[in-house]
Amino acid sequence: MTDKTRHILSLSGGKDSTALAIFMRDKVPDMEYVFCDTGQELRETYQYLDQVEAYLGKKIHRLNSQASFDHWLTVFGGYLPSARMRWCTKMLKLRPFEEFVGETPVVSYIGIRADEDRTGYISHRDNITTVYPFKDAGIGYEGVIQILQDSGIGMPPYMQWGRTHSGCYFCFFQKKIEWVRLLETYPEDFDRAQAYEKEGAEPGETFTWIQDMPLRELRKPERIARIKQEHADRTERSRQTRDNKRLVEVFGGIVEDSEPAACLICQL
Ligand code: SF4
């Protein structure tokens, strides 16, 4: 590390990166905070970041890709991004972050918790050193919730309607039950997501957010009823096997059966 080393914490609008920003606020006074805005984020994320910015007393740099999601969708031949072809993360999150970082040595602060064993999509440029303060301090899930609670910031507001992670409203990492919640909470966003889908007669002409289930199918009442029932069954099984009631059940009001696949820069 040199005197010129910059310290950068990338916020996603999620609980872990927010808690990390709060945790690090007084430890690294020259921390730079950034948020890579795809232009398609959950609407509550912007309001939450304003709140976090006020708490930190420092600007959160909003980084935008030079081109929009729609531009990149055209470039990628209309292929909607997916877990296997995640061009959205690369073009709309990682690239703006790396442009902001530039060539100087940077310490990048990542909010992976001590109770997690996930890896993910982060920048591996030579001038970027990645650190995991929650892992080093042994801070796990309950610790993160406590930090958010103590600060008065609280959990991200989209959790109130049942979305579990930050990121784009149409993110393909969300579960079917979250699509249902999106439809019921912000039907216009669901419609916008559905409008991106294309169904063609030939192989390679169909692009949907969920493999083998276009949103026109998911929104049918009988399908919604089945998704809700399956989710309720899974949640109940999960609740029965849990020894201790997690704090989030009290504080966040949400019990989820499992964590979705990670997309670190989008969803921490
Ligand atoms: S939140 Fe989801 S859709 Fe948005 S950039 Fe990240 S992986 Fe892609």
PDB file of C-alpha atoms and ligand atoms in Angstrom:
ATOM      1  CA  MET A   1       0.000   0.000   0.000  1.00  0.00           C
ATOM      2  CA  THR A   2       1.175   3.510  -0.724  1.00  0.00           C
ATOM      3  CA  ASP A   3       0.109   6.918   0.540  1.00  0.00           C
ATOM      4  CA  LYS A   4      -1.949   7.175  -2.605  1.00  0.00           C
ATOM      5  CA  THR A   5      -3.936   4.055  -1.874  1.00  0.00           C
ATOM      6  CA  ARG A   6      -7.653   4.744  -2.141  1.00  0.00           C
ATOM      7  CA  HIS A   7     -10.261   3.031  -0.027  1.00  0.00           C
ATOM      8  CA  ILE A   8     -13.518   2.242  -1.795  1.00  0.00           C
ATOM      9  CA  LEU A   9     -16.691   0.640  -0.529  1.00  0.00           C
ATOM     10  CA  SER A  10     -19.262  -0.299  -3.121  1.00  0.00           C
ATOM     11  CA  LEU A  11     -22.850  -0.135  -1.902  1.00  0.00           C
ATOM     12  CA  SER A  12     -25.516  -2.207  -3.594  1.00  0.00           C
ATOM     13  CA  GLY A  13     -28.534  -1.008  -1.646  1.00  0.00           C
ATOM     14  CA  GLY A  14     -28.501  -4.350   0.172  1.00  0.00           C
ATOM     15  CA  LYS A  15     -28.263  -4.946   3.891  1.00  0.00           C
ATOM     16  CA  ASP A  16     -24.700  -6.308   4.040  1.00  0.00           C
ATOM     17  CA  SER A  17     -22.914  -3.550   2.131  1.00  0.00           C
ATOM     18  CA  THR A  18     -24.990  -0.949   3.969  1.00  0.00           C
ATOM     19  CA  ALA A  19     -24.074  -2.428   7.341  1.00  0.00           C
ATOM     20  CA  LEU A  20     -20.432  -2.529   6.252  1.00  0.00           C
ATOM     21  CA  ALA A  21     -20.508   1.158   5.328  1.00  0.00           C
ATOM     22  CA  ILE A  22     -21.907   1.957   8.762  1.00  0.00           C
ATOM     23  CA  PHE A  23     -19.349  -0.329  10.424  1.00  0.00           C
ATOM     24  CA  MET A  24     -16.418   1.278   8.566  1.00  0.00           C
ATOM     25  CA  ARG A  25     -17.550   4.901   8.773  1.00  0.00           C
ATOM     26  CA  ASP A  26     -15.294   5.941  11.627  1.00  0.00           C
ATOM     27  CA  LYS A  27     -12.535   3.418  10.931  1.00  0.00           C
ATOM     28  CA  VAL A  28     -11.517   4.689   7.490  1.00  0.00           C
ATOM     29  CA  PRO A  29     -12.182   8.435   7.313  1.00  0.00           C
ATOM     30  CA  ASP A  30     -11.106   8.779   3.679  1.00  0.00           C
ATOM     31  CA  MET A  31     -13.386   6.004   2.458  1.00  0.00           C
ATOM     32  CA  GLU A  32     -15.027   6.626  -0.908  1.00  0.00           C
ATOM     33  CA  TYR A  33     -18.535   5.232  -1.302  1.00  0.00           C
ATOM     34  CA  VAL A  34     -19.930   4.230  -4.655  1.00  0.00           C
ATOM     35  CA  PHE A  35     -23.122   2.792  -6.056  1.00  0.00           C
ATOM     36  CA  CYS A  36     -23.222   1.335  -9.563  1.00  0.00           C
ATOM     37  CA  ASP A  37     -26.624   2.310 -10.884  1.00  0.00           C
ATOM     38  CA  THR A  38     -27.976   0.143 -13.712  1.00  0.00           C
ATOM     39  CA  GLY A  39     -30.908   2.517 -14.174  1.00  0.00           C
ATOM     40  CA  GLN A  40     -33.144  -0.489 -13.489  1.00  0.00           C
ATOM     41  CA  GLU A  41     -32.768  -0.730  -9.718  1.00  0.00           C
ATOM     42  CA  LEU A  42     -35.586  -1.284  -7.287  1.00  0.00           C
ATOM     43  CA  ARG A  43     -37.271   2.038  -6.695  1.00  0.00           C
ATOM     44  CA  GLU A  44     -36.771   1.899  -2.894  1.00  0.00           C
ATOM     45  CA  THR A  45     -33.022   1.525  -3.321  1.00  0.00           C
ATOM     46  CA  TYR A  46     -32.576   5.173  -4.283  1.00  0.00           C
ATOM     47  CA  GLN A  47     -34.443   6.388  -1.237  1.00  0.00           C
ATOM     48  CA  TYR A  48     -32.494   4.001   1.017  1.00  0.00           C
ATOM     49  CA  LEU A  49     -29.160   5.229  -0.365  1.00  0.00           C
ATOM     50  CA  ASP A  50     -30.154   8.831   0.356  1.00  0.00           C
ATOM     51  CA  GLN A  51     -30.782   7.799   3.950  1.00  0.00           C
ATOM     52  CA  VAL A  52     -27.425   6.004   4.162  1.00  0.00           C
ATOM     53  CA  GLU A  53     -25.664   8.985   2.607  1.00  0.00           C
ATOM     54  CA  ALA A  54     -27.089  11.270   5.283  1.00  0.00           C
ATOM     55  CA  TYR A  55     -25.936   8.876   8.011  1.00  0.00           C
ATOM     56  CA  LEU A  56     -22.419   8.572   6.575  1.00  0.00           C
ATOM     57  CA  GLY A  57     -22.174  12.320   6.112  1.00  0.00           C
ATOM     58  CA  LYS A  58     -20.438  11.663   2.816  1.00  0.00           C
ATOM     59  CA  LYS A  59     -21.425  11.570  -0.807  1.00  0.00           C
ATOM     60  CA  ILE A  60     -22.180   8.219  -2.365  1.00  0.00           C
ATOM     61  CA  HIS A  61     -20.897   8.465  -5.922  1.00  0.00           C
ATOM     62  CA  ARG A  62     -23.556   7.187  -8.293  1.00  0.00           C
ATOM     63  CA  LEU A  63     -21.754   5.466 -11.141  1.00  0.00           C
ATOM     64  CA  ASN A  64     -23.603   4.943 -14.380  1.00  0.00           C
ATOM     65  CA  SER A  65     -22.576   2.910 -17.337  1.00  0.00           C
ATOM     66  CA  GLN A  66     -21.965   5.052 -20.397  1.00  0.00           C
ATOM     67  CA  ALA A  67     -24.680   3.065 -22.147  1.00  0.00           C
ATOM     68  CA  SER A  68     -28.034   1.821 -20.863  1.00  0.00           C
ATOM     69  CA  PHE A  69     -29.320  -1.694 -20.261  1.00  0.00           C
ATOM     70  CA  ASP A  70     -31.300  -1.428 -23.492  1.00  0.00           C
ATOM     71  CA  HIS A  71     -28.174  -0.506 -25.420  1.00  0.00           C
ATOM     72  CA  TRP A  72     -26.295  -3.533 -24.129  1.00  0.00           C
ATOM     73  CA  LEU A  73     -29.296  -5.769 -24.742  1.00  0.00           C
ATOM     74  CA  THR A  74     -29.106  -4.821 -28.414  1.00  0.00           C
ATOM     75  CA  VAL A  75     -25.345  -5.355 -28.460  1.00  0.00           C
ATOM     76  CA  PHE A  76     -25.853  -8.838 -27.017  1.00  0.00           C
ATOM     77  CA  GLY A  77     -28.349  -9.720 -29.712  1.00  0.00           C
ATOM     78  CA  GLY A  78     -31.461  -9.479 -27.549  1.00  0.00           C
ATOM     79  CA  TYR A  79     -30.226 -12.207 -25.206  1.00  0.00           C
ATOM     80  CA  LEU A  80     -31.576 -11.409 -21.783  1.00  0.00           C
ATOM     81  CA  PRO A  81     -28.842 -11.757 -19.169  1.00  0.00           C
ATOM     82  CA  SER A  82     -28.849 -14.948 -17.142  1.00  0.00           C
ATOM     83  CA  ALA A  83     -26.740 -16.654 -14.498  1.00  0.00           C
ATOM     84  CA  ARG A  84     -24.731 -18.196 -17.316  1.00  0.00           C
ATOM     85  CA  MET A  85     -24.458 -15.054 -19.424  1.00  0.00           C
ATOM     86  CA  ARG A  86     -24.296 -12.257 -16.929  1.00  0.00           C
ATOM     87  CA  TRP A  87     -23.348  -9.424 -19.254  1.00  0.00           C
ATOM     88  CA  CYS A  88     -25.420  -6.996 -17.188  1.00  0.00           C
ATOM     89  CA  THR A  89     -23.139  -7.271 -14.152  1.00  0.00           C
ATOM     90  CA  LYS A  90     -20.088  -6.859 -16.294  1.00  0.00           C
ATOM     91  CA  MET A  91     -21.283  -3.904 -18.342  1.00  0.00           C
ATOM     92  CA  LEU A  92     -23.482  -2.066 -15.841  1.00  0.00           C
ATOM     93  CA  LYS A  93     -21.778  -2.778 -12.520  1.00  0.00           C
ATOM     94  CA  LEU A  94     -18.184  -3.959 -12.855  1.00  0.00           C
ATOM     95  CA  ARG A  95     -17.070  -1.763 -15.705  1.00  0.00           C
ATOM     96  CA  PRO A  96     -18.246   1.547 -14.157  1.00  0.00           C
ATOM     97  CA  PHE A  97     -16.603   0.479 -10.899  1.00  0.00           C
ATOM     98  CA  GLU A  98     -13.294  -0.270 -12.604  1.00  0.00           C
ATOM     99  CA  GLU A  99     -13.430   3.014 -14.504  1.00  0.00           C
ATOM    100  CA  PHE A 100     -13.940   4.840 -11.214  1.00  0.00           C
ATOM    101  CA  VAL A 101     -11.048   2.926  -9.638  1.00  0.00           C
ATOM    102  CA  GLY A 102      -8.628   3.695 -12.478  1.00  0.00           C
ATOM    103  CA  GLU A 103      -5.027   2.599 -12.139  1.00  0.00           C
ATOM    104  CA  THR A 104      -4.152   3.691  -8.607  1.00  0.00           C
ATOM    105  CA  PRO A 105      -3.871   1.115  -5.808  1.00  0.00           C
ATOM    106  CA  VAL A 106      -7.250   0.551  -4.219  1.00  0.00           C
ATOM    107  CA  VAL A 107      -8.533  -1.352  -1.228  1.00  0.00           C
ATOM    108  CA  SER A 108     -12.026  -2.593  -1.999  1.00  0.00           C
ATOM    109  CA  TYR A 109     -14.241  -3.364   1.007  1.00  0.00           C
ATOM    110  CA  ILE A 110     -16.654  -6.275   0.544  1.00  0.00           C
ATOM    111  CA  GLY A 111     -19.513  -7.087   2.914  1.00  0.00           C
ATOM    112  CA  ILE A 112     -19.347 -10.895   2.902  1.00  0.00           C
ATOM    113  CA  ARG A 113     -20.228 -11.998   6.428  1.00  0.00           C
ATOM    114  CA  ALA A 114     -18.366 -14.343   8.755  1.00  0.00           C
ATOM    115  CA  ASP A 115     -21.189 -16.884   8.469  1.00  0.00           C
ATOM    116  CA  GLU A 116     -21.050 -16.973   4.678  1.00  0.00           C
ATOM    117  CA  ASP A 117     -18.902 -18.986   2.406  1.00  0.00           C
ATOM    118  CA  ARG A 118     -19.720 -17.410  -0.870  1.00  0.00           C
ATOM    119  CA  THR A 119     -17.573 -16.179  -3.625  1.00  0.00           C
ATOM    120  CA  GLY A 120     -18.830 -14.039  -6.407  1.00  0.00           C
ATOM    121  CA  TYR A 121     -18.394 -11.710  -9.222  1.00  0.00           C
ATOM    122  CA  ILE A 122     -15.865  -9.100  -8.147  1.00  0.00           C
ATOM    123  CA  SER A 123     -13.105  -7.266  -9.890  1.00  0.00           C
ATOM    124  CA  HIS A 124      -9.744  -9.027 -10.014  1.00  0.00           C
ATOM    125  CA  ARG A 125      -7.619  -6.216 -11.377  1.00  0.00           C
ATOM    126  CA  ASP A 126      -4.047  -6.159 -10.109  1.00  0.00           C
ATOM    127  CA  ASN A 127      -4.335  -2.741  -8.464  1.00  0.00           C
ATOM    128  CA  ILE A 128      -7.389  -3.789  -6.412  1.00  0.00           C
ATOM    129  CA  THR A 129      -6.899  -5.492  -3.057  1.00  0.00           C
ATOM    130  CA  THR A 130     -10.103  -6.969  -1.677  1.00  0.00           C
ATOM    131  CA  VAL A 131     -10.750  -7.057   2.061  1.00  0.00           C
ATOM    132  CA  TYR A 132     -13.578  -8.608   4.085  1.00  0.00           C
ATOM    133  CA  PRO A 133     -13.943  -6.711   7.392  1.00  0.00           C
ATOM    134  CA  PHE A 134     -17.002  -8.690   8.569  1.00  0.00           C
ATOM    135  CA  LYS A 135     -15.150 -11.952   8.132  1.00  0.00           C
ATOM    136  CA  ASP A 136     -12.118 -10.544   9.976  1.00  0.00           C
ATOM    137  CA  ALA A 137     -14.304  -9.273  12.834  1.00  0.00           C
ATOM    138  CA  GLY A 138     -16.425 -12.434  13.017  1.00  0.00           C
ATOM    139  CA  ILE A 139     -19.613 -10.527  12.213  1.00  0.00           C
ATOM    140  CA  GLY A 140     -22.395 -12.739  10.923  1.00  0.00           C
ATOM    141  CA  TYR A 141     -26.047 -12.375  10.039  1.00  0.00           C
ATOM    142  CA  GLU A 142     -27.291 -11.282  13.436  1.00  0.00           C
ATOM    143  CA  GLY A 143     -24.391  -8.818  13.724  1.00  0.00           C
ATOM    144  CA  VAL A 144     -25.354  -7.175  10.463  1.00  0.00           C
ATOM    145  CA  ILE A 145     -28.984  -6.831  11.537  1.00  0.00           C
ATOM    146  CA  GLN A 146     -27.828  -5.357  14.837  1.00  0.00           C
ATOM    147  CA  ILE A 147     -25.630  -2.765  13.097  1.00  0.00           C
ATOM    148  CA  LEU A 148     -28.530  -1.672  10.912  1.00  0.00           C
ATOM    149  CA  GLN A 149     -30.896  -1.543  13.841  1.00  0.00           C
ATOM    150  CA  ASP A 150     -28.513   0.389  16.112  1.00  0.00           C
ATOM    151  CA  SER A 151     -27.805   2.980  13.421  1.00  0.00           C
ATOM    152  CA  GLY A 152     -31.486   3.677  12.902  1.00  0.00           C
ATOM    153  CA  ILE A 153     -31.101   2.955   9.175  1.00  0.00           C
ATOM    154  CA  GLY A 154     -32.872  -0.388   9.387  1.00  0.00           C
ATOM    155  CA  MET A 155     -33.344  -3.026   6.755  1.00  0.00           C
ATOM    156  CA  PRO A 156     -33.728  -2.084   3.090  1.00  0.00           C
ATOM    157  CA  PRO A 157     -37.351  -1.014   2.564  1.00  0.00           C
ATOM    158  CA  TYR A 158     -38.028  -3.380  -0.353  1.00  0.00           C
ATOM    159  CA  MET A 159     -37.833  -6.228   2.167  1.00  0.00           C
ATOM    160  CA  GLN A 160     -41.181  -5.040   3.505  1.00  0.00           C
ATOM    161  CA  TRP A 161     -42.904  -6.331   0.379  1.00  0.00           C
ATOM    162  CA  GLY A 162     -40.868  -9.483   0.254  1.00  0.00           C
ATOM    163  CA  ARG A 163     -37.998  -8.829  -2.082  1.00  0.00           C
ATOM    164  CA  THR A 164     -34.946 -10.324  -0.416  1.00  0.00           C
ATOM    165  CA  HIS A 165     -32.081  -8.699  -2.312  1.00  0.00           C
ATOM    166  CA  SER A 166     -31.132  -5.469  -3.994  1.00  0.00           C
ATOM    167  CA  GLY A 167     -30.407  -5.159  -7.681  1.00  0.00           C
ATOM    168  CA  CYS A 168     -32.539  -4.700 -10.765  1.00  0.00           C
ATOM    169  CA  TYR A 169     -36.300  -5.139 -10.479  1.00  0.00           C
ATOM    170  CA  PHE A 170     -36.109  -7.780 -13.209  1.00  0.00           C
ATOM    171  CA  CYS A 171     -33.087  -9.587 -11.802  1.00  0.00           C
ATOM    172  CA  PHE A 172     -33.068 -13.211 -12.960  1.00  0.00           C
ATOM    173  CA  PHE A 173     -31.670 -14.243  -9.567  1.00  0.00           C
ATOM    174  CA  GLN A 174     -34.977 -13.556  -7.882  1.00  0.00           C
ATOM    175  CA  LYS A 175     -37.174 -16.475  -6.969  1.00  0.00           C
ATOM    176  CA  LYS A 176     -40.591 -17.116  -8.464  1.00  0.00           C
ATOM    177  CA  ILE A 177     -42.242 -15.967  -5.261  1.00  0.00           C
ATOM    178  CA  GLU A 178     -40.382 -12.666  -5.596  1.00  0.00           C
ATOM    179  CA  TRP A 179     -41.710 -12.258  -9.126  1.00  0.00           C
ATOM    180  CA  VAL A 180     -45.190 -12.766  -7.703  1.00  0.00           C
ATOM    181  CA  ARG A 181     -44.518 -10.137  -5.053  1.00  0.00           C
ATOM    182  CA  LEU A 182     -43.243  -7.737  -7.708  1.00  0.00           C
ATOM    183  CA  LEU A 183     -46.426  -8.284  -9.712  1.00  0.00           C
ATOM    184  CA  GLU A 184     -48.571  -7.614  -6.668  1.00  0.00           C
ATOM    185  CA  THR A 185     -46.589  -4.610  -5.442  1.00  0.00           C
ATOM    186  CA  TYR A 186     -45.437  -2.875  -8.606  1.00  0.00           C
ATOM    187  CA  PRO A 187     -47.430  -4.359 -11.499  1.00  0.00           C
ATOM    188  CA  GLU A 188     -46.036  -1.736 -13.868  1.00  0.00           C
ATOM    189  CA  ASP A 189     -42.490  -2.974 -13.175  1.00  0.00           C
ATOM    190  CA  PHE A 190     -43.610  -6.549 -13.777  1.00  0.00           C
ATOM    191  CA  ASP A 191     -45.143  -5.416 -17.079  1.00  0.00           C
ATOM    192  CA  ARG A 192     -41.894  -3.700 -18.034  1.00  0.00           C
ATOM    193  CA  ALA A 193     -39.968  -6.879 -17.250  1.00  0.00           C
ATOM    194  CA  GLN A 194     -42.439  -8.947 -19.254  1.00  0.00           C
ATOM    195  CA  ALA A 195     -42.097  -6.589 -22.216  1.00  0.00           C
ATOM    196  CA  TYR A 196     -38.419  -7.541 -22.469  1.00  0.00           C
ATOM    197  CA  GLU A 197     -39.309 -11.199 -23.083  1.00  0.00           C
ATOM    198  CA  LYS A 198     -39.599 -12.629 -26.578  1.00  0.00           C
ATOM    199  CA  GLU A 199     -40.999 -15.962 -27.618  1.00  0.00           C
ATOM    200  CA  GLY A 200     -40.133 -17.234 -31.045  1.00  0.00           C
ATOM    201  CA  ALA A 201     -40.933 -20.372 -32.985  1.00  0.00           C
ATOM    202  CA  GLU A 202     -37.322 -21.362 -33.578  1.00  0.00           C
ATOM    203  CA  PRO A 203     -34.662 -22.386 -31.046  1.00  0.00           C
ATOM    204  CA  GLY A 204     -32.626 -19.347 -30.064  1.00  0.00           C
ATOM    205  CA  GLU A 205     -35.521 -16.976 -30.626  1.00  0.00           C
ATOM    206  CA  THR A 206     -36.990 -17.206 -27.136  1.00  0.00           C
ATOM    207  CA  PHE A 207     -35.664 -14.994 -24.359  1.00  0.00           C
ATOM    208  CA  THR A 208     -37.294 -15.185 -20.934  1.00  0.00           C
ATOM    209  CA  TRP A 209     -36.121 -14.174 -17.459  1.00  0.00           C
ATOM    210  CA  ILE A 210     -36.924 -17.606 -16.034  1.00  0.00           C
ATOM    211  CA  GLN A 211     -36.010 -20.613 -18.074  1.00  0.00           C
ATOM    212  CA  ASP A 212     -39.105 -22.423 -19.343  1.00  0.00           C
ATOM    213  CA  MET A 213     -41.555 -20.041 -17.708  1.00  0.00           C
ATOM    214  CA  PRO A 214     -42.371 -16.791 -19.453  1.00  0.00           C
ATOM    215  CA  LEU A 215     -43.811 -14.100 -17.210  1.00  0.00           C
ATOM    216  CA  ARG A 216     -47.125 -14.227 -19.109  1.00  0.00           C
ATOM    217  CA  GLU A 217     -47.439 -17.760 -17.688  1.00  0.00           C
ATOM    218  CA  LEU A 218     -46.200 -16.916 -14.192  1.00  0.00           C
ATOM    219  CA  ARG A 219     -48.822 -14.184 -13.790  1.00  0.00           C
ATOM    220  CA  LYS A 220     -51.772 -16.559 -14.287  1.00  0.00           C
ATOM    221  CA  PRO A 221     -53.835 -16.843 -11.076  1.00  0.00           C
ATOM    222  CA  GLU A 222     -53.541 -20.636 -10.897  1.00  0.00           C
ATOM    223  CA  ARG A 223     -49.769 -20.418 -11.330  1.00  0.00           C
ATOM    224  CA  ILE A 224     -49.507 -17.717  -8.659  1.00  0.00           C
ATOM    225  CA  ALA A 225     -51.535 -19.845  -6.247  1.00  0.00           C
ATOM    226  CA  ARG A 226     -49.213 -22.792  -6.819  1.00  0.00           C
ATOM    227  CA  ILE A 227     -46.050 -20.693  -6.369  1.00  0.00           C
ATOM    228  CA  LYS A 228     -47.408 -19.260  -3.126  1.00  0.00           C
ATOM    229  CA  GLN A 229     -48.355 -22.691  -1.821  1.00  0.00           C
ATOM    230  CA  GLU A 230     -44.954 -24.169  -2.672  1.00  0.00           C
ATOM    231  CA  HIS A 231     -43.221 -21.253  -1.023  1.00  0.00           C
ATOM    232  CA  ALA A 232     -45.369 -21.557   2.104  1.00  0.00           C
ATOM    233  CA  ASP A 233     -44.591 -25.295   2.312  1.00  0.00           C
ATOM    234  CA  ARG A 234     -40.852 -24.724   1.951  1.00  0.00           C
ATOM    235  CA  THR A 235     -40.855 -21.902   4.489  1.00  0.00           C
ATOM    236  CA  GLU A 236     -42.750 -24.033   6.988  1.00  0.00           C
ATOM    237  CA  ARG A 237     -40.323 -26.929   6.579  1.00  0.00           C
ATOM    238  CA  SER A 238     -37.444 -24.525   7.037  1.00  0.00           C
ATOM    239  CA  ARG A 239     -39.047 -22.978  10.120  1.00  0.00           C
ATOM    240  CA  GLN A 240     -39.523 -26.369  11.717  1.00  0.00           C
ATOM    241  CA  THR A 241     -35.886 -27.288  11.308  1.00  0.00           C
ATOM    242  CA  ARG A 242     -34.570 -24.049  12.690  1.00  0.00           C
ATOM    243  CA  ASP A 243     -33.478 -24.206  16.299  1.00  0.00           C
ATOM    244  CA  ASN A 244     -33.384 -20.563  17.133  1.00  0.00           C
ATOM    245  CA  LYS A 245     -35.619 -17.847  15.888  1.00  0.00           C
ATOM    246  CA  ARG A 246     -33.550 -15.522  13.781  1.00  0.00           C
ATOM    247  CA  LEU A 247     -33.577 -11.856  14.577  1.00  0.00           C
ATOM    248  CA  VAL A 248     -34.716 -11.028  11.074  1.00  0.00           C
ATOM    249  CA  GLU A 249     -38.039 -12.691  11.778  1.00  0.00           C
ATOM    250  CA  VAL A 250     -38.646 -10.053  14.397  1.00  0.00           C
ATOM    251  CA  PHE A 251     -36.942  -7.152  12.750  1.00  0.00           C
ATOM    252  CA  GLY A 252     -37.371  -7.741   9.039  1.00  0.00           C
ATOM    253  CA  GLY A 253     -40.559  -9.745   9.163  1.00  0.00           C
ATOM    254  CA  ILE A 254     -39.323 -12.095   6.489  1.00  0.00           C
ATOM    255  CA  VAL A 255     -38.438 -15.745   6.634  1.00  0.00           C
ATOM    256  CA  GLU A 256     -36.818 -17.140   3.557  1.00  0.00           C
ATOM    257  CA  ASP A 257     -36.141 -20.743   2.827  1.00  0.00           C
ATOM    258  CA  SER A 258     -32.747 -20.232   1.263  1.00  0.00           C
ATOM    259  CA  GLU A 259     -30.343 -17.656  -0.051  1.00  0.00           C
ATOM    260  CA  PRO A 260     -30.363 -17.153  -3.798  1.00  0.00           C
ATOM    261  CA  ALA A 261     -27.277 -17.436  -5.925  1.00  0.00           C
ATOM    262  CA  ALA A 262     -24.951 -14.581  -5.197  1.00  0.00           C
ATOM    263  CA  CYS A 263     -24.084 -11.630  -7.342  1.00  0.00           C
ATOM    264  CA  LEU A 264     -21.769  -9.782  -5.025  1.00  0.00           C
ATOM    265  CA  ILE A 265     -21.516  -6.362  -6.591  1.00  0.00           C
ATOM    266  CA  CYS A 266     -25.298  -6.256  -7.164  1.00  0.00           C
ATOM    267  CA  GLN A 267     -26.705  -7.885  -4.096  1.00  0.00           C
ATOM    268  CA  LEU A 268     -24.500  -7.713  -1.039  1.00  0.00           C
TER     269      LEU A 268
HETATM  270  S1  SF4 B   1     -29.060  -7.146 -10.228  1.00  0.00           S
HETATM  271 FE1  SF4 B   1     -29.337  -8.941 -11.531  1.00  0.00          FE
HETATM  272  S2  SF4 B   1     -30.064  -8.126 -13.506  1.00  0.00           S
HETATM  273 FE2  SF4 B   1     -29.170  -6.388 -12.358  1.00  0.00          FE
HETATM  274  S3  SF4 B   1     -27.028  -6.267 -13.023  1.00  0.00           S
HETATM  275 FE3  SF4 B   1     -27.073  -7.580 -11.220  1.00  0.00          FE
HETATM  276  S4  SF4 B   1     -27.266  -9.702 -11.953  1.00  0.00           S
HETATM  277 FE4  SF4 B   1     -27.828  -8.279 -13.639  1.00  0.00          FE
END
